[in-house]
Amino acid sequence: IFSRGITDEAWDELEEALIAADVGVEATTELVEGLRERARAEGIRTGDEALGLLKEVLRLELGVADRTLSRREDGPSVWLVTGVNGTGKTTSIGKLAARHVREDEQVVLAAADTFRAAAADQLERWGEAVGARVVRAAEGADPASVAFDGHASARAAGADLLLVDTAGRLQNKKELMAELGKVKRVLDREAGQCDEVLLVLDATVGQNGLQQARAFMAAVEVSGVVLTKLDGTARGGIVIAIQRELGLPVKLVGLGEGVDDLAPFDPDAFVEALFAEVAQDVTLGEDEA
Amino acid sequence: MFNALSDRLEAVLGGLKSRGKLTEEQVDATLREIRLALLEADVNFKVVKTFVARVRERAVGTEVSGALNPGQQVTKIVHEELVRILGEQSAPLDLGSASPAVIMLAGLQGSGKTTAAGKLAAQLKKKGRTPLLAACDLQRPAAVDQLKVLGERAGVAVHAPEAGGDPSADPVAVARSSIDEARRLGAGVVIVDTAGRTNVDDAMMQQASDIREAVEPAETLFVIDAMIGQEAVTVAKAFQEAVDFTGVILSKLDGDARGGAALSVAEVTGRPIKFASVGEKLEEFEAFHPDRMAGRILGM
Ligand SMILES: Nc1nc2c(ncn2[C@@H]2O[C@H](COP(=O)(O)OP(=O)(O)OP(=O)(O)O)[C@@H](O)[C@H]2O)c(=O)[nH]1
Ligand SMILES: Nc1nc2c(ncn2[C@@H]2O[C@H](COP(=O)(O)OP(=O)(O)OP(=O)(O)O)[C@@H](O)[C@H]2O)c(=O)[nH]1
Ligand SMILES: [K+]
Ligand SMILES: [Mg+2]
Ligand SMILES: [Mg+2]
């Protein structure tokens, strides 16, 4: 049945769709092999059915995770925001702050990026725009001490939420990763434990995204991913490999540069977008049986 | 030179030396591994396809040179072909004869444009030129402040709209007035920083095109993150269409990404990659080396 049903070209096309979405060779091969077996066992006959099954598998894989952002009652909740350079950390903090200010929470932002030119100014503009106070220090100051001050200030003010912005750092830079570890340790000590450690990933990233997740996970026990820039043409498929290997869920997505362009991760929409081009081609729908 | 990839090749080909011409079987076995290496390096899958087909055509029937085994022989051809696409030699900045000469930067959000603007300014100043930085990103919060800090560090003047980062100001007008400002200051080069934009944001892509038209750059440089994946092709084509860039800056090469985007972009746009950005500091900026990049992409 199988050999007469779905052509090798159809399987290749499914594989290509996954590769084109940056899912990566390894995860793609595993997924498609698993799918071929199931297709054989379940008597799947058309490319359309195979695509449907693949979507279902992915939705299940991505769908089970807990995506809530942890909070605490005994003091400000602490969310530490990390990632490589330019992914959208500061912007995502601005958007998150706006959301919680709107819910009548008191939000404090700590500018623990003391390195990049005008990083604290950027955070301050966001703070002004959304109504959140910003704790900052001089350029070059110790990021861990800014985080400490931010927490002290948030606690003293009885704030509900502290968002800590950190400098972008490439995960292969040992010293910078160690510096980030120190920021987390200070916050853990002050708060009991960081409530969330978010890794901000750029949806355009390729296979390096997996290395990023591994390294940040090892350095600061990341609890969730923010997948930004999904408003572009990239689909961010590497998060599938990240979820499979590290069990790290995407919690939020960035959909633009504006204050409202942040949304909870929606596995269904994500999976549909992964195959948007395949669906348009509909070459997979051919049944040659 | 041949390691990670060559280990894999040895596993499939047995590493035996052989005389005579490369057979189809030998070439195909090698190219299967090369294909994987390229995909793992984030080279766009369509680019991989045409690349592998081209190498296959060239390799089958080639005489295996004495010192190499068949896998090494194919890899050598692959390497040469990569270097050819990546541009043989590093291409220098070509500022032409107009004064002021304009360099415009464009690219996706967060790719490294503003940092590269500062780096170019510092480098040109070191060479005895007088650059002026033009702040035409009026969108990202504090983008103007960022450029001003970099200008200060490089010892280069910055032209910005009055209000600093007034989003109602028009970037095209700021770009245009930077030319007058350069004449007034006697600056021979204007470096125009622009806002990040996604390739599907038509209004913003049009704005980039309008800025280019307003300042007629000698060099329009497309800045792309070395960590980018498969979308590099779509993105690069869209920017080529909008601003017809003359060269590429590959940023964040100090990371551990294999950087297959370099190949994707060079192949589909035919534009030379001129610079590698290799750090956050102003001096961490170098000429792009096709040969090194080819080895990096192959994981050698
Ligand atoms: N299109 C789009 N752009 C985004 C999104 N999130 C952030 N950006 C843009 O991406 C660029 C970088 O964002 P930042 O928030 O400064 O990134 P960052 O991670 O803080 O950068 P560094 O601190 O320099 O490492 C800015 O131009 C943002 O406006 C998004 O979801 N979509
Ligand atoms: N490690 C490293 N970081 C870089 C490099 N180039 C830029 N960056 C960092 O990447 C981040 C983004 O750089 P920017 O120059 O602000 O990028 P941009 O393209 O101007 O960003 P937008 O204006 O928001 O679109 C910053 O944290 C920079 O310090 C590089 O070559 N290596
Ligand atoms: K998208
Ligand atoms: Mg930032
Ligand atoms: Mg910029």
PDB file of C-alpha atoms in Angstrom, chain A residues 84-87 170 172-173 202 208 229, chain B residues 109-113 115 119 223-227 249-257 276-280 284 296:
ATOM      1  CA  VAL A  84      22.756  36.218  22.272  1.00  0.00           C
ATOM      2  CA  ASN A  85      23.196  39.661  20.727  1.00  0.00           C
ATOM      3  CA  GLY A  86      20.326  41.415  19.042  1.00  0.00           C
ATOM      4  CA  THR A  87      17.619  38.794  19.464  1.00  0.00           C
ATOM      5  CA  LEU A 170      27.422  34.751  22.303  1.00  0.00           C
ATOM      6  CA  ASN A 172      30.835  30.441  23.197  1.00  0.00           C
ATOM      7  CA  LYS A 173      32.223  33.308  25.306  1.00  0.00           C
ATOM      8  CA  ASP A 202      15.534  35.126  16.990  1.00  0.00           C
ATOM      9  CA  ASN A 208      23.162  27.636  16.124  1.00  0.00           C
ATOM     10  CA  LYS A 229      10.628  38.217  14.935  1.00  0.00           C
TER      11      LYS A 229
ATOM     12  CA  GLN B 109      16.490  43.972  12.982  1.00  0.00           C
ATOM     13  CA  GLY B 110      19.398  43.332  15.308  1.00  0.00           C
ATOM     14  CA  SER B 111      21.764  42.150  12.583  1.00  0.00           C
ATOM     15  CA  GLY B 112      24.539  44.540  13.616  1.00  0.00           C
ATOM     16  CA  LYS B 113      24.098  47.617  11.411  1.00  0.00           C
ATOM     17  CA  THR B 115      27.695  48.538  15.403  1.00  0.00           C
ATOM     18  CA  LYS B 119      33.303  50.191  13.106  1.00  0.00           C
ATOM     19  CA  VAL B 223      24.444  43.459   7.122  1.00  0.00           C
ATOM     20  CA  ILE B 224      23.545  39.869   7.927  1.00  0.00           C
ATOM     21  CA  ASP B 225      23.943  37.832  11.091  1.00  0.00           C
ATOM     22  CA  ALA B 226      26.208  34.796  10.647  1.00  0.00           C
ATOM     23  CA  MET B 227      23.772  32.763  12.776  1.00  0.00           C
ATOM     24  CA  ILE B 249      28.895  42.527   6.020  1.00  0.00           C
ATOM     25  CA  LEU B 250      28.721  39.205   7.833  1.00  0.00           C
ATOM     26  CA  SER B 251      28.306  39.923  11.542  1.00  0.00           C
ATOM     27  CA  LYS B 252      28.808  38.012  14.798  1.00  0.00           C
ATOM     28  CA  LEU B 253      31.392  35.724  13.233  1.00  0.00           C
ATOM     29  CA  ASP B 254      33.076  35.577  16.631  1.00  0.00           C
ATOM     30  CA  GLY B 255      30.354  33.084  17.562  1.00  0.00           C
ATOM     31  CA  ASP B 256      30.439  29.376  16.805  1.00  0.00           C
ATOM     32  CA  ALA B 257      27.897  29.339  13.991  1.00  0.00           C
ATOM     33  CA  ALA B 276      33.484  40.190   8.821  1.00  0.00           C
ATOM     34  CA  SER B 277      32.281  41.665  12.073  1.00  0.00           C
ATOM     35  CA  VAL B 278      33.919  39.687  14.858  1.00  0.00           C
ATOM     36  CA  GLY B 279      32.967  41.260  18.159  1.00  0.00           C
ATOM     37  CA  GLU B 280      31.178  44.086  19.886  1.00  0.00           C
ATOM     38  CA  GLU B 284      36.680  43.928  15.956  1.00  0.00           C
ATOM     39  CA  ARG B 296      34.445  26.987   8.456  1.00  0.00           C
TER      40      ARG B 296
END
